[in-house]
Amino acid sequence: MECKTELIPRILRDIDDGVLALDKTGHIIYINHQCQELLDLSGEEVGKTYAEVFYDDHCGNKNEDFHQLIINAIYKKDQTHCSSIIFTDSNNKQKHLSIKSSFLKNEETNESLGIVVVISDITKEEVLKKKRNDAVIVFSCVAACLCLYLLLLAMLEFLKINVPTKMLTQVINAMVFVIGVIIYRKTDFSFDELGLKLVKPKHTFGSAIIVSLGIVALLVLAKLIILQVSPGFFAENTPFWNWDIGLYSWVSYIFTCIIQEFLARSMIYTSIRKMFDGKKSAVAAIVLSSLLFGAVHIAHGFMYMIASIILLGSLGGLYEKQRNIWGVAIIHYILGQAACCLGFLM
Amino acid sequence: MKINFNKNEDILNICIDGRLDTITAPEFEEFLKSNLSGVTSVVIDCEKLGYISSAGLRVLLSLNKKICGNLTLLNPQELVMEVLEITGFVNILKIK
């Protein structure tokens, strides 16, 4: 018997859940440490009434769902009432809690004893669930838009309509804009999570310039080698480095790079990263986002698709490190323009 | 929910018939907004109040604060009384 008396307080003390017990006059007769932590209470609640503790000026009006579970237990005494609620503590911090409330009665005399409430913190699970849900929304939008784009290409081919690739690039940009609006309206992704917040600008831009110069040097070297091995590869009578690619290209390509990096990193990469667990999630996100980005460039031909996949894949590591699109967008821009100036791209 | 009321100088007498819940509490709040000017104490007859939710309690608490603790509830039904007891409202409101 003595052992039993010791056992119950020990269990209540050591379980992960918070436990709160009220007597029939509304006084708190038991509250464990976990419950005090979950509800951000001071630790001097025993003996006070429920209203004194939970209907104070700070958070009394914010937690109606919590109070309602207490009331439900009074109206339906023979049931355990379960619900997931958002609880706002006195510091205005919100927590997702799973609550179970039940009415206590003396089984022999049927006399009312009070109410017991068991509380679990499910904030992490709820946040994760929301993030994954957001990721699924974004990924589904990307997949749907990609399918529609492929369908459009198939239709144009079927109708034998020749549309310039520049125009098709604008179609992709418009699609990205639509998905961006959906993300803004339907998800809780922050600017930070989408890689739009510029963190450590000096480091971001510095790394981008260094990487860009390195890759441009490689492109120059590649052209020199190709000119030796296969002189007919490039168009005849064009300078080694042709600056004259047009003002429209110099300006519009800035927006194209930002939009495409937003598509590849902010949307595809971020959503895949959220959907996968474990150490390999970054690799999976880089590979999948590269492949999808390559698929978007189907209208530009096989070589362009391969170049897009390689570009996206190789810059994936840098994005993973910097976690913002601005550095990779600069590399994307410099590299794209350099490839045009050198005659790799038209 | 039906609200019957009469004003006797600065005392507002209200009779609530039905439920004071998430749906009807805003309606009751609106009623109070329109009829509380010049009132220093409120008496609510709860004999026909069959249910009170947390939203209803919030409105009562807010009303009690506005009239400096001069809210009185009359004849609450057994279950409503139990709600007022277990939530500790019997120590805040005057109940007869």
Tab-separated table of C-alpha atoms in Angstrom:
chain	number	residue	atom	x	y	z
A	1	MET	CA	0.000	0.000	0.000
A	2	GLU	CA	2.859	2.334	0.978
A	3	CYS	CA	4.544	1.420	-2.262
A	4	LYS	CA	1.370	2.361	-4.160
A	5	THR	CA	1.207	5.723	-2.366
A	6	GLU	CA	4.772	6.484	-3.463
A	7	LEU	CA	4.233	5.206	-6.978
A	8	ILE	CA	1.546	7.569	-8.273
A	9	PRO	CA	3.281	10.867	-7.352
A	10	ARG	CA	6.502	9.461	-8.854
A	11	ILE	CA	4.738	8.575	-12.111
A	12	LEU	CA	3.080	11.986	-12.283
A	13	ARG	CA	6.419	13.664	-11.627
A	14	ASP	CA	8.378	11.691	-14.202
A	15	ILE	CA	6.002	11.375	-17.171
A	16	ASP	CA	6.577	13.645	-20.157
A	17	ASP	CA	2.996	14.961	-20.128
A	18	GLY	CA	1.740	17.846	-18.069
A	19	VAL	CA	-0.974	17.003	-15.542
A	20	LEU	CA	-3.398	19.470	-13.976
A	21	ALA	CA	-6.127	18.527	-11.495
A	22	LEU	CA	-8.958	20.768	-10.292
A	23	ASP	CA	-11.344	20.003	-7.459
A	24	LYS	CA	-15.068	20.592	-7.824
A	25	THR	CA	-14.744	24.128	-6.442
A	26	GLY	CA	-12.304	25.082	-9.205
A	27	HIS	CA	-9.171	25.065	-7.034
A	28	ILE	CA	-5.993	23.582	-8.425
A	29	ILE	CA	-5.131	20.559	-6.296
A	30	TYR	CA	-2.278	19.190	-8.374
A	31	ILE	CA	-0.024	20.466	-11.138
A	32	ASN	CA	3.213	18.804	-12.164
A	33	HIS	CA	6.393	20.529	-13.223
A	34	GLN	CA	5.874	19.601	-16.895
A	35	CYS	CA	2.478	21.311	-16.932
A	36	GLN	CA	3.944	24.456	-15.369
A	37	GLU	CA	6.638	24.537	-18.043
A	38	LEU	CA	4.199	23.909	-20.904
A	39	LEU	CA	1.807	26.639	-19.780
A	40	ASP	CA	4.576	28.990	-18.610
A	41	LEU	CA	3.325	29.125	-15.015
A	42	SER	CA	5.255	30.336	-11.997
A	43	GLY	CA	4.961	27.247	-9.792
A	44	GLU	CA	2.662	28.646	-7.116
A	45	GLU	CA	-0.658	27.583	-8.560
A	46	VAL	CA	-1.779	24.923	-6.081
A	47	GLY	CA	-4.628	26.307	-3.967
A	48	LYS	CA	-5.552	29.039	-6.465
A	49	THR	CA	-8.694	28.859	-8.586
A	50	TYR	CA	-8.664	28.071	-12.287
A	51	ALA	CA	-9.874	31.596	-13.107
A	52	GLU	CA	-7.126	33.217	-11.003
A	53	VAL	CA	-4.434	31.310	-12.895
A	54	PHE	CA	-5.852	31.029	-16.401
A	55	TYR	CA	-8.164	34.024	-16.775
A	56	ASP	CA	-5.577	36.640	-15.887
A	57	ASP	CA	-5.213	39.853	-17.900
A	58	HIS	CA	-2.353	38.512	-20.014
A	59	CYS	CA	-3.667	35.366	-21.627
A	60	GLY	CA	-7.178	34.689	-20.325
A	61	ASN	CA	-8.922	35.783	-23.486
A	62	LYS	CA	-6.542	34.060	-25.850
A	63	ASN	CA	-7.055	30.484	-24.792
A	64	GLU	CA	-10.752	29.840	-25.244
A	65	ASP	CA	-10.123	26.413	-26.785
A	66	PHE	CA	-8.206	25.395	-23.680
A	67	HIS	CA	-10.966	26.623	-21.354
A	68	GLN	CA	-13.574	24.953	-23.551
A	69	LEU	CA	-12.021	21.528	-22.948
A	70	ILE	CA	-12.500	22.029	-19.204
A	71	ILE	CA	-16.118	23.020	-19.816
A	72	ASN	CA	-16.717	20.048	-22.147
A	73	ALA	CA	-15.687	17.714	-19.351
A	74	ILE	CA	-18.399	19.229	-17.149
A	75	TYR	CA	-21.159	18.909	-19.742
A	76	LYS	CA	-20.231	15.393	-20.836
A	77	LYS	CA	-18.893	13.776	-17.709
A	78	ASP	CA	-18.684	10.222	-18.970
A	79	GLN	CA	-16.292	11.031	-21.828
A	80	THR	CA	-12.640	11.891	-22.205
A	81	HIS	CA	-12.355	15.020	-24.325
A	82	CYS	CA	-9.344	15.241	-26.641
A	83	SER	CA	-8.279	18.114	-28.821
A	84	SER	CA	-5.236	19.789	-30.334
A	85	ILE	CA	-5.134	23.485	-29.566
A	86	ILE	CA	-2.835	26.471	-29.830
A	87	PHE	CA	-2.034	27.838	-26.378
A	88	THR	CA	-0.694	31.372	-25.948
A	89	ASP	CA	1.314	31.831	-22.752
A	90	SER	CA	1.868	35.030	-20.776
A	91	ASN	CA	4.868	35.899	-22.998
A	92	ASN	CA	2.634	35.594	-26.097
A	93	LYS	CA	4.526	32.486	-27.130
A	94	GLN	CA	2.306	30.025	-28.979
A	95	LYS	CA	2.478	26.293	-28.440
A	96	HIS	CA	0.596	23.448	-30.063
A	97	LEU	CA	-0.791	21.294	-27.282
A	98	SER	CA	-2.678	18.044	-27.281
A	99	ILE	CA	-5.151	18.142	-24.393
A	100	LYS	CA	-7.233	15.440	-22.760
A	101	SER	CA	-9.740	16.441	-20.142
A	102	SER	CA	-12.015	14.205	-18.098
A	103	PHE	CA	-14.371	14.557	-15.193
A	104	LEU	CA	-13.552	12.668	-12.007
A	105	LYS	CA	-16.259	11.013	-9.951
A	106	ASN	CA	-16.172	8.826	-6.909
A	107	GLU	CA	-17.162	5.473	-8.363
A	108	GLU	CA	-18.976	4.343	-5.206
A	109	THR	CA	-20.838	7.485	-4.171
A	110	ASN	CA	-21.003	9.121	-7.643
A	111	GLU	CA	-19.859	12.337	-5.983
A	112	SER	CA	-18.114	14.862	-8.232
A	113	LEU	CA	-14.405	15.151	-7.472
A	114	GLY	CA	-13.185	17.556	-10.141
A	115	ILE	CA	-11.396	17.538	-13.459
A	116	VAL	CA	-8.076	16.158	-14.591
A	117	VAL	CA	-6.275	17.545	-17.644
A	118	VAL	CA	-3.366	15.832	-19.389
A	119	ILE	CA	-1.290	18.007	-21.721
A	120	SER	CA	1.330	17.054	-24.309
A	121	ASP	CA	3.477	19.445	-26.288
A	122	ILE	CA	3.049	18.686	-29.997
A	123	THR	CA	4.537	21.953	-31.258
A	124	LYS	CA	7.463	20.280	-33.041
A	125	GLU	CA	5.211	17.715	-34.715
A	126	GLU	CA	2.694	20.370	-35.779
A	127	VAL	CA	5.361	22.701	-37.153
A	128	LEU	CA	6.935	19.802	-39.050
A	129	LYS	CA	3.535	18.745	-40.353
A	130	LYS	CA	2.826	22.291	-41.549
A	131	LYS	CA	6.238	22.608	-43.204
A	132	ARG	CA	5.770	19.312	-44.996
A	133	ASN	CA	2.303	20.288	-46.047
A	134	ASP	CA	3.682	23.566	-47.406
A	135	ALA	CA	6.438	21.658	-49.180
A	136	VAL	CA	3.894	19.331	-50.786
A	137	ILE	CA	1.846	22.339	-51.986
A	138	VAL	CA	4.915	23.942	-53.569
A	139	PHE	CA	6.183	20.704	-55.092
A	140	SER	CA	2.741	19.867	-56.471
A	141	CYS	CA	2.491	23.332	-58.062
A	142	VAL	CA	5.930	22.938	-59.631
A	143	ALA	CA	5.054	19.452	-60.927
A	144	ALA	CA	1.707	20.670	-62.311
A	145	CYS	CA	3.303	23.676	-64.035
A	146	LEU	CA	6.072	21.513	-65.489
A	147	CYS	CA	3.499	19.083	-66.895
A	148	LEU	CA	1.459	21.951	-68.369
A	149	TYR	CA	4.604	23.394	-69.931
A	150	LEU	CA	5.511	20.040	-71.523
A	151	LEU	CA	1.937	19.739	-72.753
A	152	LEU	CA	2.205	23.215	-74.279
A	153	LEU	CA	5.417	22.244	-76.081
A	154	ALA	CA	3.801	19.050	-77.378
A	155	MET	CA	0.795	21.037	-78.568
A	156	LEU	CA	2.955	23.617	-80.348
A	157	GLU	CA	4.817	20.808	-82.079
A	158	PHE	CA	1.534	19.089	-82.984
A	159	LEU	CA	0.170	22.324	-84.462
A	160	LYS	CA	3.551	22.958	-86.107
A	161	ILE	CA	3.809	26.390	-84.501
A	162	ASN	CA	7.360	27.589	-84.114
A	163	VAL	CA	7.726	29.720	-81.012
A	164	PRO	CA	11.098	31.377	-80.249
A	165	THR	CA	12.826	29.932	-77.174
A	166	LYS	CA	13.025	33.459	-75.704
A	167	MET	CA	9.231	33.489	-75.592
A	168	LEU	CA	9.156	30.049	-73.993
A	169	THR	CA	11.559	31.355	-71.323
A	170	GLN	CA	9.000	34.069	-70.588
A	171	VAL	CA	6.323	31.349	-70.265
A	172	ILE	CA	8.490	29.666	-67.607
A	173	ASN	CA	8.967	33.013	-65.862
A	174	ALA	CA	5.201	33.567	-65.844
A	175	MET	CA	4.683	30.085	-64.384
A	176	VAL	CA	7.189	30.835	-61.626
A	177	PHE	CA	5.372	34.082	-60.880
A	178	VAL	CA	2.065	32.188	-60.512
A	179	ILE	CA	3.667	29.598	-58.195
A	180	GLY	CA	5.251	32.432	-56.215
A	181	VAL	CA	1.808	33.956	-55.629
A	182	ILE	CA	0.468	30.541	-54.524
A	183	ILE	CA	3.370	30.127	-52.079
A	184	TYR	CA	2.724	33.589	-50.672
A	185	ARG	CA	-0.990	32.946	-50.195
A	186	LYS	CA	-1.123	29.288	-49.245
A	187	THR	CA	2.031	28.520	-47.262
A	188	ASP	CA	3.874	29.807	-44.212
A	189	PHE	CA	7.293	29.734	-45.858
A	190	SER	CA	9.307	32.721	-44.708
A	191	PHE	CA	11.621	34.802	-46.918
A	192	ASP	CA	14.463	33.205	-45.007
A	193	GLU	CA	13.320	29.653	-45.758
A	194	LEU	CA	12.818	30.496	-49.433
A	195	GLY	CA	16.372	31.825	-49.615
A	196	LEU	CA	15.235	35.360	-50.435
A	197	LYS	CA	16.776	36.983	-47.371
A	198	LEU	CA	20.293	38.202	-48.064
A	199	VAL	CA	22.564	36.977	-45.275
A	200	LYS	CA	26.220	38.100	-45.037
A	201	PRO	CA	26.159	40.118	-48.312
A	202	LYS	CA	29.940	40.610	-48.481
A	203	HIS	CA	30.563	36.872	-48.142
A	204	THR	CA	27.722	35.955	-50.508
A	205	PHE	CA	28.734	38.367	-53.276
A	206	GLY	CA	32.482	37.790	-52.750
A	207	SER	CA	32.123	34.014	-53.123
A	208	ALA	CA	29.829	34.483	-56.134
A	209	ILE	CA	32.322	36.711	-57.968
A	210	ILE	CA	35.265	34.376	-57.247
A	211	VAL	CA	33.331	31.271	-58.378
A	212	SER	CA	32.047	33.109	-61.487
A	213	LEU	CA	35.548	34.226	-62.518
A	214	GLY	CA	36.820	30.661	-62.023
A	215	ILE	CA	34.082	29.176	-64.242
A	216	VAL	CA	34.492	31.912	-66.887
A	217	ALA	CA	38.227	31.121	-66.983
A	218	LEU	CA	37.325	27.455	-67.556
A	219	LEU	CA	34.937	28.454	-70.388
A	220	VAL	CA	37.692	30.539	-72.026
A	221	LEU	CA	40.086	27.598	-71.735
A	222	ALA	CA	37.428	25.264	-73.156
A	223	LYS	CA	36.943	27.596	-76.173
A	224	LEU	CA	40.673	27.777	-76.783
A	225	ILE	CA	40.874	23.961	-76.774
A	226	ILE	CA	37.767	23.565	-79.009
A	227	LEU	CA	39.158	26.119	-81.496
A	228	GLN	CA	42.280	23.983	-81.778
A	229	VAL	CA	40.511	20.622	-81.941
A	230	SER	CA	37.337	21.553	-83.877
A	231	PRO	CA	37.555	25.041	-85.434
A	232	GLY	CA	34.089	24.772	-87.071
A	233	PHE	CA	32.299	24.411	-83.747
A	234	PHE	CA	31.763	28.173	-83.391
A	235	ALA	CA	30.150	30.504	-85.956
A	236	GLU	CA	32.576	31.944	-88.461
A	237	ASN	CA	33.765	35.577	-88.474
A	238	THR	CA	32.793	36.184	-84.857
A	239	PRO	CA	35.208	37.612	-82.323
A	240	PHE	CA	36.635	35.378	-79.574
A	241	TRP	CA	34.635	37.394	-77.008
A	242	ASN	CA	31.561	39.093	-78.479
A	243	TRP	CA	30.176	41.836	-76.218
A	244	ASP	CA	27.441	42.633	-78.707
A	245	ILE	CA	24.675	40.365	-77.396
A	246	GLY	CA	22.112	43.134	-77.151
A	247	LEU	CA	20.913	45.485	-74.404
A	248	TYR	CA	17.659	43.484	-73.987
A	249	SER	CA	19.652	40.388	-73.102
A	250	TRP	CA	21.917	42.262	-70.660
A	251	VAL	CA	18.911	43.626	-68.752
A	252	SER	CA	16.217	40.944	-69.104
A	253	TYR	CA	18.627	38.148	-68.207
A	254	ILE	CA	18.995	39.658	-64.698
A	255	PHE	CA	15.310	38.959	-64.022
A	256	THR	CA	15.435	35.590	-65.770
A	257	CYS	CA	18.319	34.479	-63.524
A	258	ILE	CA	16.568	35.608	-60.338
A	259	ILE	CA	13.284	33.980	-61.387
A	260	GLN	CA	14.941	30.735	-62.441
A	261	GLU	CA	16.995	30.542	-59.239
A	262	PHE	CA	13.787	31.197	-57.325
A	263	LEU	CA	12.184	28.290	-59.191
A	264	ALA	CA	15.100	25.930	-58.735
A	265	ARG	CA	16.221	26.814	-55.200
A	266	SER	CA	13.381	28.527	-53.392
A	267	MET	CA	10.654	26.265	-54.736
A	268	ILE	CA	11.987	22.924	-55.897
A	269	TYR	CA	15.046	22.634	-53.620
A	270	THR	CA	13.328	23.961	-50.480
A	271	SER	CA	10.237	21.771	-50.895
A	272	ILE	CA	12.249	18.601	-51.567
A	273	ARG	CA	14.543	19.408	-48.623
A	274	LYS	CA	11.489	19.684	-46.345
A	275	MET	CA	9.966	16.448	-47.607
A	276	PHE	CA	13.048	14.297	-47.116
A	277	ASP	CA	14.565	13.401	-43.779
A	278	GLY	CA	18.104	12.464	-42.942
A	279	LYS	CA	21.647	13.308	-43.954
A	280	LYS	CA	21.123	12.707	-47.663
A	281	SER	CA	18.216	15.153	-47.951
A	282	ALA	CA	20.512	17.939	-49.221
A	283	VAL	CA	21.995	15.669	-51.911
A	284	ALA	CA	18.527	14.431	-52.920
A	285	ALA	CA	17.272	18.021	-53.097
A	286	ILE	CA	20.237	19.156	-55.229
A	287	VAL	CA	19.952	16.194	-57.642
A	288	LEU	CA	16.177	16.392	-58.005
A	289	SER	CA	16.056	20.174	-58.353
A	290	SER	CA	18.822	19.984	-60.999
A	291	LEU	CA	16.955	17.326	-62.982
A	292	LEU	CA	13.670	19.226	-62.807
A	293	PHE	CA	15.399	22.457	-63.782
A	294	GLY	CA	16.995	20.629	-66.722
A	295	ALA	CA	13.571	19.327	-67.752
A	296	VAL	CA	12.210	22.886	-67.798
A	297	HIS	CA	14.805	23.702	-70.506
A	298	ILE	CA	13.580	20.978	-72.859
A	299	ALA	CA	12.711	23.550	-75.542
A	300	HIS	CA	16.378	24.588	-75.766
A	301	GLY	CA	17.572	21.113	-76.726
A	302	PHE	CA	19.546	18.279	-75.199
A	303	MET	CA	22.887	20.069	-74.697
A	304	TYR	CA	21.213	23.049	-73.037
A	305	MET	CA	19.337	20.697	-70.702
A	306	ILE	CA	22.578	18.944	-69.726
A	307	ALA	CA	24.291	22.316	-69.176
A	308	SER	CA	21.369	23.439	-66.970
A	309	ILE	CA	21.522	20.249	-64.914
A	310	ILE	CA	25.292	20.592	-64.434
A	311	LEU	CA	25.025	24.305	-63.586
A	312	LEU	CA	22.248	23.751	-61.061
A	313	GLY	CA	23.907	20.697	-59.549
A	314	SER	CA	27.321	22.293	-59.201
A	315	LEU	CA	25.913	25.431	-57.589
A	316	GLY	CA	23.675	23.379	-55.291
A	317	GLY	CA	26.474	22.953	-52.758
A	318	LEU	CA	27.065	26.713	-52.679
A	319	TYR	CA	23.353	27.378	-52.148
A	320	GLU	CA	23.242	24.771	-49.366
A	321	LYS	CA	26.069	26.705	-47.691
A	322	GLN	CA	24.798	30.245	-48.293
A	323	ARG	CA	21.050	29.527	-48.088
A	324	ASN	CA	20.089	32.482	-50.269
A	325	ILE	CA	19.526	32.721	-53.997
A	326	TRP	CA	21.424	35.972	-54.556
A	327	GLY	CA	24.916	34.501	-54.760
A	328	VAL	CA	23.933	31.712	-57.152
A	329	ALA	CA	21.837	34.169	-59.196
A	330	ILE	CA	24.952	36.322	-59.757
A	331	ILE	CA	26.952	33.260	-60.861
A	332	HIS	CA	24.047	32.214	-63.078
A	333	TYR	CA	24.014	35.659	-64.704
A	334	ILE	CA	27.764	36.008	-65.245
A	335	LEU	CA	28.060	32.448	-66.516
A	336	GLY	CA	25.076	32.737	-68.871
A	337	GLN	CA	26.327	36.017	-70.348
A	338	ALA	CA	29.908	34.720	-70.622
A	339	ALA	CA	28.635	31.611	-72.453
A	340	CYS	CA	26.798	33.918	-74.901
A	341	CYS	CA	29.794	36.249	-75.356
A	342	LEU	CA	32.051	33.260	-76.034
A	343	GLY	CA	29.554	31.792	-78.531
A	344	PHE	CA	28.585	28.674	-76.539
A	345	LEU	CA	24.989	29.906	-76.420
A	346	MET	CA	23.009	31.972	-78.880
B	1	MET	CA	-30.508	32.829	-27.872
B	2	LYS	CA	-33.149	35.367	-26.870
B	3	ILE	CA	-32.298	38.430	-24.815
B	4	ASN	CA	-34.963	40.225	-22.818
B	5	PHE	CA	-33.940	43.288	-20.905
B	6	ASN	CA	-35.077	46.371	-19.075
B	7	LYS	CA	-33.227	49.334	-17.685
B	8	ASN	CA	-34.038	50.586	-14.215
B	9	GLU	CA	-32.056	53.845	-13.887
B	10	ASP	CA	-28.425	52.667	-13.892
B	11	ILE	CA	-29.227	48.955	-13.488
B	12	LEU	CA	-29.528	46.753	-16.563
B	13	ASN	CA	-31.632	43.621	-16.045
B	14	ILE	CA	-31.126	40.919	-18.663
B	15	CYS	CA	-32.761	37.560	-19.148
B	16	ILE	CA	-30.941	35.140	-21.442
B	17	ASP	CA	-32.956	32.331	-22.969
B	18	GLY	CA	-30.895	29.650	-24.736
B	19	ARG	CA	-27.172	29.110	-25.164
B	20	LEU	CA	-24.273	31.499	-24.643
B	21	ASP	CA	-21.653	29.907	-26.872
B	22	THR	CA	-19.126	30.723	-29.602
B	23	ILE	CA	-21.915	31.689	-32.005
B	24	THR	CA	-24.139	33.690	-29.658
B	25	ALA	CA	-21.438	35.310	-27.480
B	26	PRO	CA	-20.531	37.952	-30.147
B	27	GLU	CA	-24.245	38.737	-30.485
B	28	PHE	CA	-24.501	39.205	-26.700
B	29	GLU	CA	-21.355	41.370	-26.784
B	30	GLU	CA	-22.953	43.593	-29.442
B	31	PHE	CA	-26.107	43.857	-27.334
B	32	LEU	CA	-24.026	44.966	-24.342
B	33	LYS	CA	-22.146	47.544	-26.428
B	34	SER	CA	-25.433	49.135	-27.437
B	35	ASN	CA	-27.064	49.098	-24.004
B	36	LEU	CA	-24.303	49.659	-21.492
B	37	SER	CA	-24.038	53.441	-21.532
B	38	GLY	CA	-24.910	54.928	-18.152
B	39	VAL	CA	-25.143	51.479	-16.563
B	40	THR	CA	-23.271	50.835	-13.327
B	41	SER	CA	-24.540	47.366	-12.551
B	42	VAL	CA	-25.932	44.436	-14.523
B	43	VAL	CA	-28.149	41.603	-13.327
B	44	ILE	CA	-28.463	38.572	-15.593
B	45	ASP	CA	-31.231	36.073	-14.990
B	46	CYS	CA	-29.725	32.718	-15.984
B	47	GLU	CA	-32.758	30.558	-15.268
B	48	LYS	CA	-33.263	29.876	-18.978
B	49	LEU	CA	-29.561	29.807	-19.847
B	50	GLY	CA	-29.031	26.164	-20.795
B	51	TYR	CA	-25.375	26.275	-21.806
B	52	ILE	CA	-22.378	28.532	-21.355
B	53	SER	CA	-19.113	28.070	-23.251
B	54	SER	CA	-15.666	29.566	-22.724
B	55	ALA	CA	-16.652	32.356	-25.131
B	56	GLY	CA	-19.664	33.098	-22.895
B	57	LEU	CA	-17.448	33.175	-19.805
B	58	ARG	CA	-15.099	35.604	-21.559
B	59	VAL	CA	-17.981	37.985	-22.291
B	60	LEU	CA	-19.180	37.804	-18.674
B	61	LEU	CA	-15.659	38.436	-17.376
B	62	SER	CA	-15.185	41.380	-19.707
B	63	LEU	CA	-18.579	42.822	-18.717
B	64	ASN	CA	-17.764	42.417	-15.025
B	65	LYS	CA	-14.542	44.389	-15.534
B	66	LYS	CA	-16.324	47.155	-17.440
B	67	ILE	CA	-18.841	47.710	-14.627
B	68	CYS	CA	-16.237	47.404	-11.861
B	69	GLY	CA	-17.367	44.029	-10.524
B	70	ASN	CA	-21.075	44.848	-10.359
B	71	LEU	CA	-22.298	41.878	-12.381
B	72	THR	CA	-24.761	39.542	-10.710
B	73	LEU	CA	-25.998	36.223	-12.065
B	74	LEU	CA	-29.360	34.962	-10.851
B	75	ASN	CA	-30.683	31.391	-10.712
B	76	PRO	CA	-28.113	29.564	-12.835
B	77	GLN	CA	-29.062	26.025	-13.833
B	78	GLU	CA	-27.176	23.130	-12.268
B	79	LEU	CA	-24.724	22.536	-15.119
B	80	VAL	CA	-24.089	26.240	-15.704
B	81	MET	CA	-23.461	26.602	-11.963
B	82	GLU	CA	-21.035	23.690	-12.134
B	83	VAL	CA	-19.156	25.434	-14.952
B	84	LEU	CA	-18.980	28.635	-12.917
B	85	GLU	CA	-17.721	26.679	-9.889
B	86	ILE	CA	-15.061	24.590	-11.591
B	87	THR	CA	-13.691	27.510	-13.584
B	88	GLY	CA	-13.515	29.565	-10.389
B	89	PHE	CA	-15.961	32.213	-11.634
B	90	VAL	CA	-18.004	31.922	-8.440
B	91	ASN	CA	-15.166	33.832	-6.750
B	92	ILE	CA	-15.218	36.601	-9.351
B	93	LEU	CA	-18.927	37.118	-10.079
B	94	LYS	CA	-21.804	37.606	-7.669
B	95	ILE	CA	-24.125	34.612	-7.987
B	96	LYS	CA	-27.492	34.362	-6.294
